[in-house]
PDB file of C-alpha atoms in Angstrom:
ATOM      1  CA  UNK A 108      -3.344  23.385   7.777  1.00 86.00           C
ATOM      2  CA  UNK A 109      -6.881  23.257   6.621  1.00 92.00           C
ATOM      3  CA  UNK A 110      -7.466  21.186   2.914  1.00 93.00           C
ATOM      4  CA  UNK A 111     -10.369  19.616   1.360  1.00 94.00           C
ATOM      5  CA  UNK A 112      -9.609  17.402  -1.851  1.00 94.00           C
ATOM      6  CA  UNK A 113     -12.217  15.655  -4.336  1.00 94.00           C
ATOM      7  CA  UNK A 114     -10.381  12.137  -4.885  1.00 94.00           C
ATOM      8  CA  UNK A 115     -11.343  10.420  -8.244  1.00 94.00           C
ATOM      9  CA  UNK A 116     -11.606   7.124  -7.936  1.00 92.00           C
ATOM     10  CA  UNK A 117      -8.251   5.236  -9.173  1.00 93.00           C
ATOM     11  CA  UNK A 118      -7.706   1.524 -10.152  1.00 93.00           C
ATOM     12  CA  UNK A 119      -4.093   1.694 -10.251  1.00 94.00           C
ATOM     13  CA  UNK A 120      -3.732   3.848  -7.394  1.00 94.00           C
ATOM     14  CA  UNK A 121      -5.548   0.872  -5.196  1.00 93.00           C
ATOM     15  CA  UNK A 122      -3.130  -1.534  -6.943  1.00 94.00           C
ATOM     16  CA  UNK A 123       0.118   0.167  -6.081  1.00 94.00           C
ATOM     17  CA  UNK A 124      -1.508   0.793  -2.404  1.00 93.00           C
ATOM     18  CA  UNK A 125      -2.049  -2.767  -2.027  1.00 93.00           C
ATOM     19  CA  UNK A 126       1.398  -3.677  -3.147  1.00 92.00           C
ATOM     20  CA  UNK A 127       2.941  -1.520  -0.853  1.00 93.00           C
ATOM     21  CA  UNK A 128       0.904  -2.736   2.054  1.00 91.00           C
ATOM     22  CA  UNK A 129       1.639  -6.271   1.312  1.00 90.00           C
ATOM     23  CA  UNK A 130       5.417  -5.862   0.576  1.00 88.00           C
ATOM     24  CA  UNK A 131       7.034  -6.827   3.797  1.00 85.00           C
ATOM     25  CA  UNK A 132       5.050 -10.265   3.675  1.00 84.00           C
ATOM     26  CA  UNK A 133       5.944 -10.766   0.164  1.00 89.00           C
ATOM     27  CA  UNK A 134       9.591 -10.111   0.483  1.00 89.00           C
ATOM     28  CA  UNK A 135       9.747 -12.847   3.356  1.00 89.00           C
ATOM     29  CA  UNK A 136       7.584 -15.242   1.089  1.00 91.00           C
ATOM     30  CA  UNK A 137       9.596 -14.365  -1.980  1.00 92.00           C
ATOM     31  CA  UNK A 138      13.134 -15.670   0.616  1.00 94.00           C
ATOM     32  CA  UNK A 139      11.283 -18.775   1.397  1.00 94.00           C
ATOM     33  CA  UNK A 140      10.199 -19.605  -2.211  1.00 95.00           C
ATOM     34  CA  UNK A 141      14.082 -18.963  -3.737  1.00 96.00           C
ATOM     35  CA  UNK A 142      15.386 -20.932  -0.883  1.00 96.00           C
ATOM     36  CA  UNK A 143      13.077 -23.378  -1.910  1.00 96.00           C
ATOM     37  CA  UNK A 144      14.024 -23.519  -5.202  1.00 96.00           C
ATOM     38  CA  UNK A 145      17.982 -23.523  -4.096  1.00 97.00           C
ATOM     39  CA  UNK A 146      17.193 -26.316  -2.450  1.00 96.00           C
ATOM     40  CA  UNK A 147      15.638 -28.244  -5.090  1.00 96.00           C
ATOM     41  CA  UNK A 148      18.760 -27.285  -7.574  1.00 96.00           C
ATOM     42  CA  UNK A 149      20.708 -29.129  -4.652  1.00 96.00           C
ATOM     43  CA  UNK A 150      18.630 -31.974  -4.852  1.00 95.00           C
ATOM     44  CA  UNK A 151      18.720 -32.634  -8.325  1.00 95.00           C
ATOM     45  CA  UNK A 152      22.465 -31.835  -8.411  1.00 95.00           C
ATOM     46  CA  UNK A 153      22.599 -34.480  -5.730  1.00 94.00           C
ATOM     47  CA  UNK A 154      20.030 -36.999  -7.070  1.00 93.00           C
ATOM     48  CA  UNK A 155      18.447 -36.476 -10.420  1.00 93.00           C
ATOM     49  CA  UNK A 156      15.432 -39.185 -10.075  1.00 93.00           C
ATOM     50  CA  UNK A 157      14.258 -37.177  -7.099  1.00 91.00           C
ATOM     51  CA  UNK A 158      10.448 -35.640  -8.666  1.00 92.00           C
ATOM     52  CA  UNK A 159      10.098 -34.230  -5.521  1.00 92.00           C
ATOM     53  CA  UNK A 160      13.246 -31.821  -6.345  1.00 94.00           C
ATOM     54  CA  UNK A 161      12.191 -30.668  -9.616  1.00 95.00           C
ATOM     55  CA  UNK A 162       8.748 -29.700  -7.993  1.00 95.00           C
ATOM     56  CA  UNK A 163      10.109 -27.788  -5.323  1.00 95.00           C
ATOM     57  CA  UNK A 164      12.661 -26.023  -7.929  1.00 96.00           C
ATOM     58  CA  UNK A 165       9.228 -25.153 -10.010  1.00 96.00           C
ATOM     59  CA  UNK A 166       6.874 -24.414  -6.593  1.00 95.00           C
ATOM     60  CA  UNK A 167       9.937 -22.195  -5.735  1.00 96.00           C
ATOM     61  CA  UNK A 168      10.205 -20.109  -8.934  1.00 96.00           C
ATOM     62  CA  UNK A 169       5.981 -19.970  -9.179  1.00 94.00           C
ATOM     63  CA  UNK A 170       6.628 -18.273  -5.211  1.00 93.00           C
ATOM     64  CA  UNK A 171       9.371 -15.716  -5.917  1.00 94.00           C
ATOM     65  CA  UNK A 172       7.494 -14.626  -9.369  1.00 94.00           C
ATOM     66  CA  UNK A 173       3.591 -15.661  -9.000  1.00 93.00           C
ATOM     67  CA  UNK A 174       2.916 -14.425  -5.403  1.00 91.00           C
ATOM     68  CA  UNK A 175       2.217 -10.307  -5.529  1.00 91.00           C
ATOM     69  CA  UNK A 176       0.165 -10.661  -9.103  1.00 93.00           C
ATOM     70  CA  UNK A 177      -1.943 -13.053  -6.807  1.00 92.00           C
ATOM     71  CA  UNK A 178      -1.931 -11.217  -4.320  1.00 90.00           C
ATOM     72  CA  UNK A 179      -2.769  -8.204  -5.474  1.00 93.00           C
ATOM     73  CA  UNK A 180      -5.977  -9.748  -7.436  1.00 94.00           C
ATOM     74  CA  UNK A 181      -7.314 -10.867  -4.073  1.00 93.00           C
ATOM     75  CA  UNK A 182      -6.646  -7.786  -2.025  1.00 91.00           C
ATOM     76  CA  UNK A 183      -8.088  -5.916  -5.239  1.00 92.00           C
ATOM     77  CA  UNK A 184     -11.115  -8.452  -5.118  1.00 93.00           C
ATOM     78  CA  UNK A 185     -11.666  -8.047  -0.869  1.00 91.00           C
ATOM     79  CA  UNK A 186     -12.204  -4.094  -1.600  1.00 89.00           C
ATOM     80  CA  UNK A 187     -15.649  -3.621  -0.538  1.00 89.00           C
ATOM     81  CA  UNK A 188     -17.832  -2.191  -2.720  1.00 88.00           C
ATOM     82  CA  UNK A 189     -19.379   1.277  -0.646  1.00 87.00           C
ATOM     83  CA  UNK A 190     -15.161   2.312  -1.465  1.00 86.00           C
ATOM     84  CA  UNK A 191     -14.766   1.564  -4.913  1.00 85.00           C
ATOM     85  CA  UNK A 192     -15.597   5.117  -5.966  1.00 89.00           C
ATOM     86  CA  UNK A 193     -14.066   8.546  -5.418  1.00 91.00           C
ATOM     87  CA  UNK A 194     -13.645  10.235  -2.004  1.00 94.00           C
ATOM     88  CA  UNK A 195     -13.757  13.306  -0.258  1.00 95.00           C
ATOM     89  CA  UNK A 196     -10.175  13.443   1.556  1.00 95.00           C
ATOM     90  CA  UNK A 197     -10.265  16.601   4.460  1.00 95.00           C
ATOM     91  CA  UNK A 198      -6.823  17.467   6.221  1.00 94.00           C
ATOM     92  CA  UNK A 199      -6.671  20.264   9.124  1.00 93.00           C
ATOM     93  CA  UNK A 200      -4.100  20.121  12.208  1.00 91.00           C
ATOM     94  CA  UNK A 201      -5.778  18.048  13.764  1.00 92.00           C
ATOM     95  CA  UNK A 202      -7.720  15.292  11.640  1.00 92.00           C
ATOM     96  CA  UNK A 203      -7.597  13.268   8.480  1.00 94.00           C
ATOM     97  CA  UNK A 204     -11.048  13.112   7.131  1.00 94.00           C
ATOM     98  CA  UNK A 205     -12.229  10.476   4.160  1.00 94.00           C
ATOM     99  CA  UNK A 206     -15.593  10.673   3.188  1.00 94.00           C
ATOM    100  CA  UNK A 207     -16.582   8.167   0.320  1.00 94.00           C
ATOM    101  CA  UNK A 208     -20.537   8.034  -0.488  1.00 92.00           C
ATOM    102  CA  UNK A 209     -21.440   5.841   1.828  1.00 92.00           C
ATOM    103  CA  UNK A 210     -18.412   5.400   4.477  1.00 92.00           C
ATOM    104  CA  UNK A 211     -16.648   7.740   6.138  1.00 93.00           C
ATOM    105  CA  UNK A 212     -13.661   7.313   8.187  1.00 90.00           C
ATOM    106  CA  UNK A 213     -11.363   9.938  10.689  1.00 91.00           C
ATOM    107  CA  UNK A 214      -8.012   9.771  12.541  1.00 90.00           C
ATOM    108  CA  UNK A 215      -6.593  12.002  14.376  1.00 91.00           C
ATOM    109  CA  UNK A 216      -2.621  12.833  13.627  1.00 90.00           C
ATOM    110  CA  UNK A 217      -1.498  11.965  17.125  1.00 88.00           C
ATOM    111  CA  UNK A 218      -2.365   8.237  16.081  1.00 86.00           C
ATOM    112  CA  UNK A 219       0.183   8.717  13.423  1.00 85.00           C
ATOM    113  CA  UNK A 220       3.066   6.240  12.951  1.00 88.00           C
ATOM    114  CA  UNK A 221       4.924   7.408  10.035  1.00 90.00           C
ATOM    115  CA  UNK A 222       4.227   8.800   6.669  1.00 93.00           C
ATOM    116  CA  UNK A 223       6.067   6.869   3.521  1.00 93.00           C
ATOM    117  CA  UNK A 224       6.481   9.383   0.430  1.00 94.00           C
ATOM    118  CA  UNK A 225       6.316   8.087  -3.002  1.00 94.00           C
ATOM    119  CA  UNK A 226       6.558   9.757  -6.239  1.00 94.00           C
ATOM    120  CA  UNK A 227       2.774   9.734  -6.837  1.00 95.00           C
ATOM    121  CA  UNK A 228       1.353   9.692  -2.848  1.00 96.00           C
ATOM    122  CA  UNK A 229       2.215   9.890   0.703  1.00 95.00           C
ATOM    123  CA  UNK A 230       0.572   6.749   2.869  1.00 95.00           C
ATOM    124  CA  UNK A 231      -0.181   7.822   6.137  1.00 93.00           C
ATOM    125  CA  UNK A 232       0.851   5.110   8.413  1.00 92.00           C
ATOM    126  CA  UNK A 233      -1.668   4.469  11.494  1.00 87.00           C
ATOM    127  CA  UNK A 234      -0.133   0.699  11.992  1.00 83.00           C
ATOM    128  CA  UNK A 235       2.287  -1.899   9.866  1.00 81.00           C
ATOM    129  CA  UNK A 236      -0.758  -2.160   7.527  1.00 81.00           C
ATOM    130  CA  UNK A 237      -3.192   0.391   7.831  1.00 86.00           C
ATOM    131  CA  UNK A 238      -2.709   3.214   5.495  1.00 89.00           C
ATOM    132  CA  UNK A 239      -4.735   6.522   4.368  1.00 91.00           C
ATOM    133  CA  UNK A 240      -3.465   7.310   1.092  1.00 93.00           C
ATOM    134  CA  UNK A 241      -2.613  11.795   0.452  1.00 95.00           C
ATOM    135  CA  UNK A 242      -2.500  11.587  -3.762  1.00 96.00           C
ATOM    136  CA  UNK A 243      -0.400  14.046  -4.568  1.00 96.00           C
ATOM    137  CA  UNK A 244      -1.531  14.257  -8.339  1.00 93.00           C
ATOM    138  CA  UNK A 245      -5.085  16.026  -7.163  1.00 94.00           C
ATOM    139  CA  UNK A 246      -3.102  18.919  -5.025  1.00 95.00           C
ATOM    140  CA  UNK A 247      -1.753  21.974  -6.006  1.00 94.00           C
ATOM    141  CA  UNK A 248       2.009  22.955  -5.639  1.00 94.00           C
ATOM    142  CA  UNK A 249       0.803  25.152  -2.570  1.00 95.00           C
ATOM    143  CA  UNK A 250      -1.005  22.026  -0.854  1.00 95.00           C
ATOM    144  CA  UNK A 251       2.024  19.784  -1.815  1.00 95.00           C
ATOM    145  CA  UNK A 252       4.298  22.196  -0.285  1.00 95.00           C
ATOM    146  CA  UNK A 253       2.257  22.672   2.779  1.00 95.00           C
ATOM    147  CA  UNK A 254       1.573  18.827   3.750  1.00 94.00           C
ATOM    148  CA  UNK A 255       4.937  18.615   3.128  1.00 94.00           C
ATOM    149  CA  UNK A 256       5.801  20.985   5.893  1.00 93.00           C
ATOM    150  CA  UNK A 257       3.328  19.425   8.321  1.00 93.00           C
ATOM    151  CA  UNK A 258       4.523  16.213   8.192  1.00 91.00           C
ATOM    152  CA  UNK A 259       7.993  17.198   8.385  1.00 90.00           C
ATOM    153  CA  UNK A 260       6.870  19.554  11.542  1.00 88.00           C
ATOM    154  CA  UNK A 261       5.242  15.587  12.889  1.00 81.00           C
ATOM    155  CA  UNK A 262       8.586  13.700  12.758  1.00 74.00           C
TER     156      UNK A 262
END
């Protein structure tokens, strides 16, 4: 497999990237904040003069709906600027390549944990949070079909 892709830069993309990186800490923060809020219900059921129980019935819902939106602002602020611009993404048998202007950064496929497909990318797994991100939308059917096939051949 040899590819070389031009990568525009892609707001959204970074958002949904972020999200997806973050979900496994938001889903146990999201159990914690509705168990929160249970609780509080109880409390109030129990003992209606309780403040403390209608706070933790509010802190709870703020958790379970408030929490990604936040965030993803911060992870979206943290982005440094030298990779808020396109990238040059370079895929042979051996090596995944991204070049933006003034980073670079390589890995080699045997440090590969997984790949996760989604409708509009594959994130190449190289840890529980560290992803490269394949977009599919800037490939031809060909290349589509091809990394496909590679990382099938990887599993």
């Amino acid at each position: 497999m040899q590819m070389s892709l031009e990568v525009p830069h892609d707001v959204q993309r970074m958002r949904r990237t972020i999200r997806f990186l973050s979900r496994p800490y938001l889903r146990l923060t999201r159990v914690l904040g509705g168990v929160l809020a249970v609780l509080g219900v109880v409390l109030i059921v129990l003992d209606p003069s309780l403040a403390f129980a209608y706070a933790a019935v509010v802190g709870g819902v703020a958790v379970v709906f408030a929490i990604e939106p936040i965030m993803v602002a911060m992870g979206m602020r943290s982005q440094a600027a030298a990779i808020q611009h396109g990238y040059h993404l370079t895929l042979n048998d051996e090596w995944m390549h991204i070049a933006y202007p003034l980073v670079e950064s390589r890995c080699r496929w045997a440090g590969l944990d997984h790949v996760v497909e989604t409708p509009e990318v594959w994130y190449v797994m190289f840890g529980k949070v560290q992803a490269m991100v394949v977009p599919k939308d800037v490939m031809t059917p060909q290349q589509r079909a091809e990394f496909e096939a590679f990382v099938a051949a990887r599993r």
